PDB file of C-alpha atoms in Angstrom:
ATOM      1  CA  MET A   1     155.893  63.602 151.137  1.00 49.00           C
ATOM      2  CA  VAL A   2     153.652  61.796 148.648  1.00 55.00           C
ATOM      3  CA  VAL A   3     151.083  61.086 151.355  1.00 60.00           C
ATOM      4  CA  ALA A   4     150.987  64.755 152.375  1.00 65.00           C
ATOM      5  CA  VAL A   5     150.395  65.810 148.761  1.00 66.00           C
ATOM      6  CA  ASN A   6     147.581  63.280 148.365  1.00 85.00           C
ATOM      7  CA  VAL A   7     145.889  64.422 151.572  1.00 87.00           C
ATOM      8  CA  LEU A   8     146.171  68.049 150.465  1.00 88.00           C
ATOM      9  CA  LEU A   9     144.657  67.212 147.076  1.00 90.00           C
ATOM     10  CA  VAL A  10     141.751  65.320 148.618  1.00 91.00           C
ATOM     11  CA  VAL A  11     141.056  68.215 151.001  1.00 93.00           C
ATOM     12  CA  ALA A  12     141.202  70.679 148.089  1.00 93.00           C
ATOM     13  CA  ALA A  13     138.844  68.500 146.036  1.00 94.00           C
ATOM     14  CA  VAL A  14     136.370  68.216 148.922  1.00 96.00           C
ATOM     15  CA  ILE A  15     136.354  72.009 149.365  1.00 96.00           C
ATOM     16  CA  VAL A  16     135.858  72.527 145.626  1.00 97.00           C
ATOM     17  CA  PHE A  17     133.017  69.972 145.451  1.00 98.00           C
ATOM     18  CA  ALA A  18     131.324  71.453 148.550  1.00 98.00           C
ATOM     19  CA  LEU A  19     131.352  74.939 147.021  1.00 97.00           C
ATOM     20  CA  ALA A  20     130.064  73.490 143.750  1.00 98.00           C
ATOM     21  CA  ALA A  21     127.161  71.860 145.574  1.00 98.00           C
ATOM     22  CA  MET A  22     126.355  75.090 147.412  1.00 96.00           C
ATOM     23  CA  TRP A  23     126.359  77.203 144.243  1.00 96.00           C
ATOM     24  CA  LEU A  24     124.362  74.537 142.410  1.00 97.00           C
ATOM     25  CA  VAL A  25     121.617  74.620 145.047  1.00 96.00           C
ATOM     26  CA  VAL A  26     121.607  78.430 145.330  1.00 96.00           C
ATOM     27  CA  GLY A  27     121.579  78.802 141.533  1.00 95.00           C
ATOM     28  CA  ALA A  28     118.774  76.279 141.082  1.00 96.00           C
ATOM     29  CA  MET A  29     116.669  77.879 143.801  1.00 96.00           C
ATOM     30  CA  GLY A  30     117.386  81.347 142.437  1.00 94.00           C
ATOM     31  CA  ILE A  31     116.435  80.531 138.859  1.00 94.00           C
ATOM     32  CA  THR A  32     113.169  78.914 139.949  1.00 94.00           C
ATOM     33  CA  GLY A  33     112.342  81.772 142.334  1.00 87.00           C
ATOM     34  CA  ARG A  34     112.308  79.528 145.420  1.00 93.00           C
ATOM     35  CA  LEU A  35     115.209  81.282 147.167  1.00 92.00           C
ATOM     36  CA  ARG A  36     113.678  83.475 149.857  1.00 93.00           C
ATOM     37  CA  ARG A  37     115.332  86.563 151.295  1.00 89.00           C
ATOM     38  CA  ASN A  38     117.740  85.525 154.038  1.00 86.00           C
ATOM     39  CA  ARG A  39     121.046  86.584 155.527  1.00 86.00           C
ATOM     40  CA  TRP A  40     123.174  83.591 154.533  1.00 90.00           C
ATOM     41  CA  VAL A  41     122.994  82.758 150.817  1.00 90.00           C
ATOM     42  CA  GLY A  42     122.095  84.536 147.624  1.00 91.00           C
ATOM     43  CA  VAL A  43     122.950  87.962 146.289  1.00 92.00           C
ATOM     44  CA  ARG A  44     122.924  90.182 149.366  1.00 91.00           C
ATOM     45  CA  ALA A  45     123.407  93.928 149.081  1.00 92.00           C
ATOM     46  CA  ASP A  46     121.446  96.980 150.179  1.00 91.00           C
ATOM     47  CA  ALA A  47     119.564  97.036 146.877  1.00 91.00           C
ATOM     48  CA  THR A  48     118.612  93.356 147.072  1.00 90.00           C
ATOM     49  CA  MET A  49     117.606  93.277 150.730  1.00 92.00           C
ATOM     50  CA  ARG A  50     115.101  96.133 150.549  1.00 91.00           C
ATOM     51  CA  SER A  51     112.232  93.888 149.375  1.00 91.00           C
ATOM     52  CA  ASP A  52     111.400  90.279 148.588  1.00 92.00           C
ATOM     53  CA  GLN A  53     110.855  91.173 144.941  1.00 93.00           C
ATOM     54  CA  ALA A  54     114.277  92.837 144.614  1.00 92.00           C
ATOM     55  CA  PHE A  55     115.960  89.808 146.220  1.00 91.00           C
ATOM     56  CA  ALA A  56     114.144  87.421 143.888  1.00 93.00           C
ATOM     57  CA  VAL A  57     115.035  89.466 140.795  1.00 94.00           C
ATOM     58  CA  ALA A  58     118.709  89.708 141.767  1.00 94.00           C
ATOM     59  CA  ASN A  59     119.000  85.987 142.377  1.00 94.00           C
ATOM     60  CA  ARG A  60     117.125  85.100 139.210  1.00 96.00           C
ATOM     61  CA  VAL A  61     119.574  87.241 137.207  1.00 96.00           C
ATOM     62  CA  ALA A  62     122.621  85.773 138.988  1.00 96.00           C
ATOM     63  CA  ALA A  63     121.459  82.142 138.920  1.00 97.00           C
ATOM     64  CA  PRO A  64     122.805  81.119 135.474  1.00 97.00           C
ATOM     65  CA  GLY A  65     126.253  82.376 136.438  1.00 97.00           C
ATOM     66  CA  GLU A  66     126.087  80.549 139.760  1.00 97.00           C
ATOM     67  CA  LEU A  67     125.211  77.347 137.911  1.00 98.00           C
ATOM     68  CA  ALA A  68     128.144  77.943 135.552  1.00 98.00           C
ATOM     69  CA  ALA A  69     130.428  78.476 138.557  1.00 98.00           C
ATOM     70  CA  ALA A  70     129.226  75.167 139.982  1.00 98.00           C
ATOM     71  CA  GLY A  71     130.109  73.504 136.674  1.00 98.00           C
ATOM     72  CA  ILE A  72     133.562  75.096 136.707  1.00 98.00           C
ATOM     73  CA  LEU A  73     134.122  73.802 140.230  1.00 98.00           C
ATOM     74  CA  VAL A  74     132.963  70.289 139.361  1.00 98.00           C
ATOM     75  CA  LEU A  75     135.448  70.192 136.478  1.00 97.00           C
ATOM     76  CA  ALA A  76     138.171  71.567 138.753  1.00 97.00           C
ATOM     77  CA  GLY A  77     137.396  68.914 141.361  1.00 96.00           C
ATOM     78  CA  ILE A  78     137.524  66.122 138.790  1.00 95.00           C
ATOM     79  CA  LEU A  79     140.841  67.403 137.462  1.00 94.00           C
ATOM     80  CA  THR A  80     142.152  67.780 141.009  1.00 93.00           C
ATOM     81  CA  LEU A  81     141.475  64.121 141.716  1.00 92.00           C
ATOM     82  CA  GLY A  82     142.378  62.878 138.231  1.00 90.00           C
ATOM     83  CA  VAL A  83     145.734  64.548 137.638  1.00 87.00           C
ATOM     84  CA  GLY A  84     148.640  63.592 139.864  1.00 78.00           C
ATOM     85  CA  GLY A  85     151.212  65.779 141.539  1.00 80.00           C
ATOM     86  CA  TYR A  86     151.200  69.473 142.232  1.00 84.00           C
ATOM     87  CA  TRP A  87     149.290  70.231 139.027  1.00 87.00           C
ATOM     88  CA  SER A  88     146.184  68.940 140.757  1.00 90.00           C
ATOM     89  CA  LEU A  89     146.421  71.712 143.309  1.00 91.00           C
ATOM     90  CA  VAL A  90     146.846  74.240 140.492  1.00 94.00           C
ATOM     91  CA  PHE A  91     143.588  73.013 138.914  1.00 95.00           C
ATOM     92  CA  ALA A  92     141.765  73.395 142.235  1.00 95.00           C
ATOM     93  CA  VAL A  93     143.057  76.918 142.860  1.00 96.00           C
ATOM     94  CA  VAL A  94     142.476  78.137 139.287  1.00 97.00           C
ATOM     95  CA  GLY A  95     138.975  76.623 139.258  1.00 97.00           C
ATOM     96  CA  LEU A  96     138.155  78.273 142.567  1.00 97.00           C
ATOM     97  CA  ILE A  97     139.408  81.668 141.387  1.00 98.00           C
ATOM     98  CA  ALA A  98     137.507  81.383 138.083  1.00 98.00           C
ATOM     99  CA  ALA A  99     134.278  80.382 139.838  1.00 98.00           C
ATOM    100  CA  MET A 100     134.544  83.234 142.334  1.00 97.00           C
ATOM    101  CA  PHE A 101     135.161  85.670 139.479  1.00 98.00           C
ATOM    102  CA  VAL A 102     132.044  84.436 137.654  1.00 98.00           C
ATOM    103  CA  VAL A 103     129.916  84.654 140.809  1.00 97.00           C
ATOM    104  CA  GLY A 104     131.215  88.158 141.502  1.00 97.00           C
ATOM    105  CA  ILE A 105     130.339  89.352 138.005  1.00 98.00           C
ATOM    106  CA  VAL A 106     126.827  87.867 137.974  1.00 97.00           C
ATOM    107  CA  SER A 107     126.193  89.150 141.495  1.00 96.00           C
ATOM    108  CA  ALA A 108     126.984  92.661 140.278  1.00 97.00           C
ATOM    109  CA  TYR A 109     124.474  92.176 137.460  1.00 97.00           C
ATOM    110  CA  GLY A 110     121.947  90.962 140.021  1.00 96.00           C
ATOM    111  CA  VAL A 111     122.465  94.033 142.194  1.00 96.00           C
ATOM    112  CA  ARG A 112     121.957  96.284 139.173  1.00 97.00           C
ATOM    113  CA  ALA A 113     118.745  94.436 138.308  1.00 96.00           C
ATOM    114  CA  ALA A 114     117.515  94.735 141.902  1.00 94.00           C
ATOM    115  CA  ALA A 115     118.225  98.465 141.874  1.00 94.00           C
ATOM    116  CA  ALA A 116     115.891  98.785 138.877  1.00 94.00           C
ATOM    117  CA  VAL A 117     112.992  97.248 140.832  1.00 90.00           C
ATOM    118  CA  PRO A 118     110.740 100.067 142.045  1.00 89.00           C
ATOM    119  CA  ALA A 119     110.725 100.521 145.808  1.00 80.00           C
ATOM    120  CA  ASP A 120     107.621  99.582 147.738  1.00 73.00           C
ATOM    121  CA  ASP A 121     105.654 102.680 148.649  1.00 68.00           C
ATOM    122  CA  PRO A 122     104.014 102.252 152.064  1.00 64.00           C
ATOM    123  CA  ALA A 123     101.467 104.941 151.190  1.00 62.00           C
ATOM    124  CA  ASP A 124     100.121 103.146 148.110  1.00 61.00           C
ATOM    125  CA  ASP A 125      96.863 102.282 149.837  1.00 57.00           C
ATOM    126  CA  CYS A 126      96.701 105.549 151.755  1.00 63.00           C
ATOM    127  CA  GLY A 127      93.684 107.706 151.027  1.00 56.00           C
ATOM    128  CA  THR A 128      91.916 105.106 148.896  1.00 59.00           C
ATOM    129  CA  SER A 129      88.935 104.758 151.210  1.00 56.00           C
ATOM    130  CA  SER A 130      86.107 107.148 151.974  1.00 58.00           C
ATOM    131  CA  CYS A 131      87.969 108.442 155.049  1.00 60.00           C
ATOM    132  CA  GLY A 132      90.466 110.319 152.904  1.00 59.00           C
ATOM    133  CA  ALA A 133      93.396 110.323 155.330  1.00 60.00           C
ATOM    134  CA  CYS A 134      96.031 107.835 156.367  1.00 62.00           C
ATOM    135  CA  SER A 135      95.487 108.527 160.051  1.00 62.00           C
ATOM    136  CA  LEU A 136      91.809 107.557 159.730  1.00 59.00           C
ATOM    137  CA  ARG A 137      92.380 104.424 157.627  1.00 58.00           C
ATOM    138  CA  GLY A 138      91.392 101.977 160.399  1.00 58.00           C
ATOM    139  CA  ALA A 139      88.497 104.075 161.723  1.00 59.00           C
ATOM    140  CA  CYS A 140      86.320 103.721 158.638  1.00 59.00           C
ATOM    141  CA  SER A 141      86.366  99.950 158.580  1.00 57.00           C
ATOM    142  CA  ASN A 142      83.041  98.138 158.309  1.00 57.00           C
ATOM    143  CA  GLU A 143      84.223  95.566 160.835  1.00 53.00           C
ATOM    144  CA  SER A 144      83.293  96.099 164.455  1.00 53.00           C
ATOM    145  CA  ALA A 145      86.152  96.637 166.882  1.00 50.00           C
ATOM    146  CA  GLN A 146      87.048  93.742 169.141  1.00 54.00           C
ATOM    147  CA  ALA A 147      87.065  94.685 172.826  1.00 49.00           C
TER     148      ALA A 147
END
């Protein structure tokens, strides 16, 4: 029975430390602006995925909370390995729940910040040349057409 508890605690600690490492990397990349829009990590919602700028803003806003969640998980992992018995498992579960709560809250703030980013207007450069119409934009180019 003691061996089964120890194996369970080590598995719980490994899961907690792996999530801490993931949120540490995502938070560090988000706060520095190096996290590019992707479909796996970061704050992903309709508002954040509409442009690279919205994704960067959302992750920059959420990054401090993700770093705090990583810190919570590191402490939970240390307590999971340091305290004996079933209390270790309690520390792992409570730390995981607290970290997920923090990440959920800061992700909501990130989505709100991304929603405030103005949408890209595809017609921004339309009608700015001497042609005067979007349909003629390529026809008035000074470059010769390649055949």
